[in-house]
XYZ file of C-alpha atoms in Angstrom:
389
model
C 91.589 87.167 88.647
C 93.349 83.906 89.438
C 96.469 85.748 90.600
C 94.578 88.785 92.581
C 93.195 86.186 94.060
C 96.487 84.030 95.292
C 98.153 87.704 95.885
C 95.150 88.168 98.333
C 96.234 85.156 100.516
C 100.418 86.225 100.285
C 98.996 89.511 101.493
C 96.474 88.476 104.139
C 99.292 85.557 105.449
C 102.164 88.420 105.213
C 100.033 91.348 107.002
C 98.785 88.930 109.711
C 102.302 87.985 110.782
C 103.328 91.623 110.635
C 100.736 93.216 112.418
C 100.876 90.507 115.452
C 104.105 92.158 115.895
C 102.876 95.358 116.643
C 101.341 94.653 120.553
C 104.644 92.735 121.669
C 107.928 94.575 120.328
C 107.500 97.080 122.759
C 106.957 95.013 125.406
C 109.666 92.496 124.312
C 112.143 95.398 124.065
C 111.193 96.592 127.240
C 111.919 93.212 128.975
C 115.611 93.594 127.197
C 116.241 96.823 129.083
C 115.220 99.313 126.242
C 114.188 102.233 126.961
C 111.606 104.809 125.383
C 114.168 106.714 123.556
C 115.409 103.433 122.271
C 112.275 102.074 121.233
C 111.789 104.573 118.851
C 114.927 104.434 117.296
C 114.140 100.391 117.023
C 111.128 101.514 115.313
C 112.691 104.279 112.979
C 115.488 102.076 112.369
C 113.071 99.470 110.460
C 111.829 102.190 108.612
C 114.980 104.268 107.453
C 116.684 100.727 106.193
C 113.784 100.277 104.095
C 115.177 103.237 101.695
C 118.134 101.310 99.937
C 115.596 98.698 99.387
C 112.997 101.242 98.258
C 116.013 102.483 95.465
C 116.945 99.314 93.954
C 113.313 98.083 94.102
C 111.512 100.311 91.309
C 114.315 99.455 88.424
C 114.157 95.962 89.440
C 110.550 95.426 89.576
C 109.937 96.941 86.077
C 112.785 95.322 84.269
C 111.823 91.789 85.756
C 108.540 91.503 87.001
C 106.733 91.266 90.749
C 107.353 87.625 91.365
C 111.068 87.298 92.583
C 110.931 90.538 94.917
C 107.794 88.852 96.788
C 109.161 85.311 97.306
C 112.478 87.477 98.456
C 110.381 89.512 100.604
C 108.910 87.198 102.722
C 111.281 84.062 103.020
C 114.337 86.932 103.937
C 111.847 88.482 106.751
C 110.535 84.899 108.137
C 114.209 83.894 108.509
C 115.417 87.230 110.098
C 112.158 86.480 112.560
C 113.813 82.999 113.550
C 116.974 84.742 114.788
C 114.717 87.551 116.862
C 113.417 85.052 118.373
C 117.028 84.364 119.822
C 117.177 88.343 120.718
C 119.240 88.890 124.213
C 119.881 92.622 124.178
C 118.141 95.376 123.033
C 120.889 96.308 120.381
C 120.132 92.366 119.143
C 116.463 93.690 118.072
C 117.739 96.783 116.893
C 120.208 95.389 114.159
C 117.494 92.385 113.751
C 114.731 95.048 113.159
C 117.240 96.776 110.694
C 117.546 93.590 108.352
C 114.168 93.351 108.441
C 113.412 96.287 107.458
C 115.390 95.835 104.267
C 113.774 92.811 103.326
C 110.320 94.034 103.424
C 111.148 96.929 101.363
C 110.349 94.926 98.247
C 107.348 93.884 99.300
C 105.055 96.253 99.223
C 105.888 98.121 95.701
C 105.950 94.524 94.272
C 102.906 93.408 95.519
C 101.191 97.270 94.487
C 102.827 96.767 90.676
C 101.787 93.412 90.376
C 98.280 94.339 91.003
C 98.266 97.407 89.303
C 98.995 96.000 86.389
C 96.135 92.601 86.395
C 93.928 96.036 84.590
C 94.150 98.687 82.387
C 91.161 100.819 83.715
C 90.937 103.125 86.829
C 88.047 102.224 88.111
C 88.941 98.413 88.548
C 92.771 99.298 89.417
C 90.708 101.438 92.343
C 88.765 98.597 93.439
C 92.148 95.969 93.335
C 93.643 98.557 95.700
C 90.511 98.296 98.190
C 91.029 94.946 97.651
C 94.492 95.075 98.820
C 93.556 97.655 101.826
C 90.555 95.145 102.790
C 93.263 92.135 103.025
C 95.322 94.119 105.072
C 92.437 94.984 107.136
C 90.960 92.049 107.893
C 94.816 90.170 108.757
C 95.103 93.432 111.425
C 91.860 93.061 112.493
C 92.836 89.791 114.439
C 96.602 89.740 113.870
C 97.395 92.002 117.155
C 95.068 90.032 119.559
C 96.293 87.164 118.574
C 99.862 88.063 118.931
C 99.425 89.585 122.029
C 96.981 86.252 123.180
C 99.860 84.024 121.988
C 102.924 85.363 123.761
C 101.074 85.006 127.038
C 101.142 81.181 126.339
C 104.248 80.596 124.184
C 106.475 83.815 124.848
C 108.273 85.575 123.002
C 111.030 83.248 121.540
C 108.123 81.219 120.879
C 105.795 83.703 118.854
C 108.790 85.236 116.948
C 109.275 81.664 115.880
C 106.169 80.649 114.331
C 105.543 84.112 112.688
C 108.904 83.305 111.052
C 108.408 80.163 109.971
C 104.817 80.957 108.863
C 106.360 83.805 106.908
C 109.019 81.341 105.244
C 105.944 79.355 104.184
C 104.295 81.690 102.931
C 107.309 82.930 100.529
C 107.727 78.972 99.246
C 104.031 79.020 98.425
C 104.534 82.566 96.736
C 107.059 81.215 94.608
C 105.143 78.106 93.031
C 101.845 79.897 92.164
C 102.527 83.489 91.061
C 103.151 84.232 87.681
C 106.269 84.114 86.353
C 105.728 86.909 83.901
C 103.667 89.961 84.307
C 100.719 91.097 83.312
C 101.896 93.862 80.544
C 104.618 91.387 79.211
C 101.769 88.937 78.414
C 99.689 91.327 76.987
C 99.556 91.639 72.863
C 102.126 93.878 71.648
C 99.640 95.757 69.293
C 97.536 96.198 72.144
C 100.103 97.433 74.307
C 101.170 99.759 71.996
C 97.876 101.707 71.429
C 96.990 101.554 75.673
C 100.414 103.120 76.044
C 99.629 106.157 74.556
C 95.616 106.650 76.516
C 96.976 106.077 80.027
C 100.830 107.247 80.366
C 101.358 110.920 80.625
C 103.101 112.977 78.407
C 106.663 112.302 77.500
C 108.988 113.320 80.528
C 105.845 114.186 82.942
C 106.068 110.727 85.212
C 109.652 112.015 85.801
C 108.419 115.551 86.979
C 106.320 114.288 89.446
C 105.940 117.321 92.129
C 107.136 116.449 95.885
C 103.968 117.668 97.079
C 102.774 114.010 96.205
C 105.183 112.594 98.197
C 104.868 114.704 101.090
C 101.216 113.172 101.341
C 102.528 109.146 102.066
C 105.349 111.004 104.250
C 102.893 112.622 106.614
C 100.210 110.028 106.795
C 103.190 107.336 107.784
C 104.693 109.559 110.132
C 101.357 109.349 111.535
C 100.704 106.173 111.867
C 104.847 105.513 113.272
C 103.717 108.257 116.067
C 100.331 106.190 116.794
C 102.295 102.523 116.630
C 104.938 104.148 119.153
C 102.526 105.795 121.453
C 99.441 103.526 122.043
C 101.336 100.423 123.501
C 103.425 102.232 125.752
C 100.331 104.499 126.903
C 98.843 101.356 127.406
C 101.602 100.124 129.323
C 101.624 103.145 131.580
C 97.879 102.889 132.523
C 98.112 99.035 133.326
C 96.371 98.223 130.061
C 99.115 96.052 128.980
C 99.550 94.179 125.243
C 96.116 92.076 125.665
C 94.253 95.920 125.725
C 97.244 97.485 122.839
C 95.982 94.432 120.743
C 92.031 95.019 120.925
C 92.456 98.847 120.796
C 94.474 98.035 117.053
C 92.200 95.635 116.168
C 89.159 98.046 116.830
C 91.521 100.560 114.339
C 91.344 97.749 111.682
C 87.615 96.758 112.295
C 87.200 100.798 111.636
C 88.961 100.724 108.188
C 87.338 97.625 107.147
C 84.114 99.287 107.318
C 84.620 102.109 104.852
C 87.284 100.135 102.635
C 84.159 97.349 101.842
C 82.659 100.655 100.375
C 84.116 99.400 96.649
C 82.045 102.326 95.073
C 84.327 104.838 96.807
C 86.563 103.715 94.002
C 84.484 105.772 91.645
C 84.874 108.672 93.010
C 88.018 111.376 92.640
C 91.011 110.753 94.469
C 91.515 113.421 95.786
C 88.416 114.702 97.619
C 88.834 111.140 99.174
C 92.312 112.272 100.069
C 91.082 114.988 101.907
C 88.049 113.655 103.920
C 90.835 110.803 105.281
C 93.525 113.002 106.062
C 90.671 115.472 108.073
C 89.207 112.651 109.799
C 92.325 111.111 111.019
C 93.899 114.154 112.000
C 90.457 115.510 114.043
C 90.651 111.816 115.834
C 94.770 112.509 116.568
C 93.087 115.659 118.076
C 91.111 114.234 120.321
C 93.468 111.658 121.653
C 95.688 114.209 122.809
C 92.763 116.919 123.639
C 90.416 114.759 125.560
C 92.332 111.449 126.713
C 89.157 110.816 128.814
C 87.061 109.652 125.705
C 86.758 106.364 125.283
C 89.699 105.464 122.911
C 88.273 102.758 121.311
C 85.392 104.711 119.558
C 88.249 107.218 118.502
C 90.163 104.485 117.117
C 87.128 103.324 115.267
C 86.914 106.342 113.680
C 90.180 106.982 113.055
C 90.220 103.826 111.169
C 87.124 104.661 109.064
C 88.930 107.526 108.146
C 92.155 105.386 107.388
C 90.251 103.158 104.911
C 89.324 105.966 102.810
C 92.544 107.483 102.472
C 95.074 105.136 101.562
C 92.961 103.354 99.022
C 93.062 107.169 97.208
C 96.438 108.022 97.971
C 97.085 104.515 95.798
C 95.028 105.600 92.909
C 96.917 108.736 92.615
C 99.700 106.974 92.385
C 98.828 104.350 89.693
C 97.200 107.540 87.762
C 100.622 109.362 87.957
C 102.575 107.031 87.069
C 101.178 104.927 84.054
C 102.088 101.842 82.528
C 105.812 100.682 82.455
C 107.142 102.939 85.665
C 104.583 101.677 88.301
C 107.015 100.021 90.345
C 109.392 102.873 89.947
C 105.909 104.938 91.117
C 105.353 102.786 93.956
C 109.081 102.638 95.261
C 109.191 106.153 95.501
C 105.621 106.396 97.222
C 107.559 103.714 99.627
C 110.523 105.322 100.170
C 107.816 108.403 101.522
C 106.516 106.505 103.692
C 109.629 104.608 105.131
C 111.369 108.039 105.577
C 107.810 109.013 107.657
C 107.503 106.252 109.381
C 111.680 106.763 110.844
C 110.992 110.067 111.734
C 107.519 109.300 113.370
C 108.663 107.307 116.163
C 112.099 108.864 117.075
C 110.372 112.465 116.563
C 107.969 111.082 119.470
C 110.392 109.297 121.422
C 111.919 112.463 121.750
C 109.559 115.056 122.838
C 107.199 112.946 124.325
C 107.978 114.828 128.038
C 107.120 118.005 126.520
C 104.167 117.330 124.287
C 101.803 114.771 123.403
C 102.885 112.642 120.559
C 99.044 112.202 119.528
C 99.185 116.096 118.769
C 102.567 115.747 116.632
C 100.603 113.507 114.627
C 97.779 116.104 114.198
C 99.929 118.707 113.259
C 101.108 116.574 110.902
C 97.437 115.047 109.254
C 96.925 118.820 108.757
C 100.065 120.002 107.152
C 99.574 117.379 104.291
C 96.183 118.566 103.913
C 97.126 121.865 103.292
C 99.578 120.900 100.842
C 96.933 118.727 98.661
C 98.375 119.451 94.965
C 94.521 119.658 94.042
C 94.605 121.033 90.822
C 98.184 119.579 89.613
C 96.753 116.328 90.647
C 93.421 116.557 87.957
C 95.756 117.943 85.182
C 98.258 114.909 85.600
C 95.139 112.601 85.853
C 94.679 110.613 82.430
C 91.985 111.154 80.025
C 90.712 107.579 80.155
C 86.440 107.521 80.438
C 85.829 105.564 83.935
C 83.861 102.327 83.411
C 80.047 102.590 84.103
């Protein structure tokens, strides 16, 4: 519990300074000349380099443990922040947002493994991913406000600098208190030998996984890229500016937290959780494009409701597919999903955004994955393990 718990603060710490990004790249790239088209390529770009990172990260985490790839992670992206602070032109931000993109790629399957593996049963490897999903929540909850509330006194140069240097503090105090082994690698041989068989699927399964699983972190990412692209420069457009980009995200977040404190969710199947999120966000996507007259904060609300009960589920699938040994593998290919969403997101909006509203690409999109649901593959690759009363 000791090291959920410091994981908890490297995750709230990490998200913050990410999400505070959110309100002002746009902006900031804007005020380098960028242009829409451009902007979305910035944004894709992040995304597409994190797939060599994504590759080398599942070997790597399962041969030597979390730890490394978090302190990596974070120090790498504060330092990258210091020099995007320096940013002059807009192809400055785009190679800057590249390297970045890189960096983080470890991140997130490490800190998923690492967490996945503090328990061997479901129900509490459920409630550690709420856990992780009510971190992130609560960082982006405040994190945009206060990134858009601090470049109006410090500008940009300025905020770019102390997210990076908070970043590179939170990587040093990564490295002195996680653990420098894992969780299975402490565990008792004996023991591990007779959970191995009760949780991991059957011989040569975790490497069949179907890409219909994957197609569900794809779509939901592409998604969210579409919303991330679209809301501050709608905002933008209407006179709203960053200080309104910020509240509206933070109202998204507020949303989320308020289903993902709902820790009995956890007991409950994955994949009729699945479903409800993916219908709910893509009914909200709906009515941003539908009926831009309603207030978009409510929708946003909702939306984020909806968010909290999906991606804690899509996680549990995961951890349930993949099984002891091969959950950072698991996790790096759920990542590399979502990075290869979140590219195409953006630049797919940046594109046709004269022709059609990017809130209904994301629609379309919320709705394709949740016809493709692998419902019945998804309870026979489920392990036999009875969930904790």
């Amino acid at each position: 519990m000791k090291t959920a718990i410091w994981l908890y603060l490297f995750l709230f710490l990490a998200f913050f300074d990410l999400h505070a990004q959110y309100p002002i790249l746009t902006p900031f790239a804007l005020s380098l000349g960028a242009g829409p088209a451009f902007i979305g390529w910035m944004m894709g770009m992040y995304s597409l380099t994190h797939l060599p990172g994504n590759l080398l990260a599942g070997n790597l985490i399962d041969r030597r443990g979390s730890r490394r790839y978090i302190v990596f992670s974070l120090t790498a992206a504060g330092i990258i922040l210091l020099f995007q602070a320096q940013a002059t032109q807009p192809w400055h931000l785009l190679v800057l947002r590249a390297a970045s993109g890189f960096a983080l790629a470890f991140l997130s399957p490490a800190c998923m493994t690492l967490l996945a593996s503090l328990s061997r049963d479901p129900v509490t490897q459920g409630k550690y991913m709420s856990g992780n999903g009510i971190i992130h929540t609560l960082a982006s909850v405040v994190s945009p406000a206060a990134g858009a509330y601090i470049v109006t006194h410090a500008g940009y140069s300025g905020t770019f600098g102390s997210l990076g240097w908070l970043l590179i503090a939170t990587g040093l105090l990564a490295y002195f208190s996680l653990p420098r082994h894992r969780a299975e690698e402490r565990e008792h041989p004996l023991h591990a030998a007779a959970a191995a068989p009760a949780l991991s699927p059957k011989a040569g399964q975790q490497d069949s996984v179907s890409i219909r699983y994957y197609l569900l972190p794809f779509f939901i990412s592409c998604a969210q890229g579409v919303l991330f692209f679209e809301l501050p420069l709608a905002q933008e457009g209407s006179g709203g500016g960053m200080l309104s980009t910020g509240v509206l995200l933070s109202l998204l977040s507020l949303g989320a937290l308020s289903t993902l404190s709902l820790l009995f969710l956890a007991r409950l199947e994955p994949e009729g959780r699945i479903a409800v999120g993916l219908l709910g966000m893509a009914l909200c996507f709906f009515m941003l494009a539908a009926f831009p007259l309603l207030p978009q904060g409510a929708v946003l609300f909702v939306m984020g409701a909806a968010k909290g009960i999906l991606l804690p589920a899509v996680a549990s699938l995961f951890i349930l597919l993949g099984g002891p040994g091969r959950l950072g593998r698991t996790f790096s290919r759920q990542s590399i999903a979502m990075s290869l969403g979140a590219f195409a997101g953006p630049v797919a909006a940046g594109q046709l955004r004269g022709t059609v509203s990017p809130y209904f690409i994301a629609f379309l999109l919320l709705m394709t994955a949740l016809l493709l649901l692998p419902w019945r593959q998804a309870n026979k690759a489920a392990p036999l393990v009875p969930r904790a009363e």
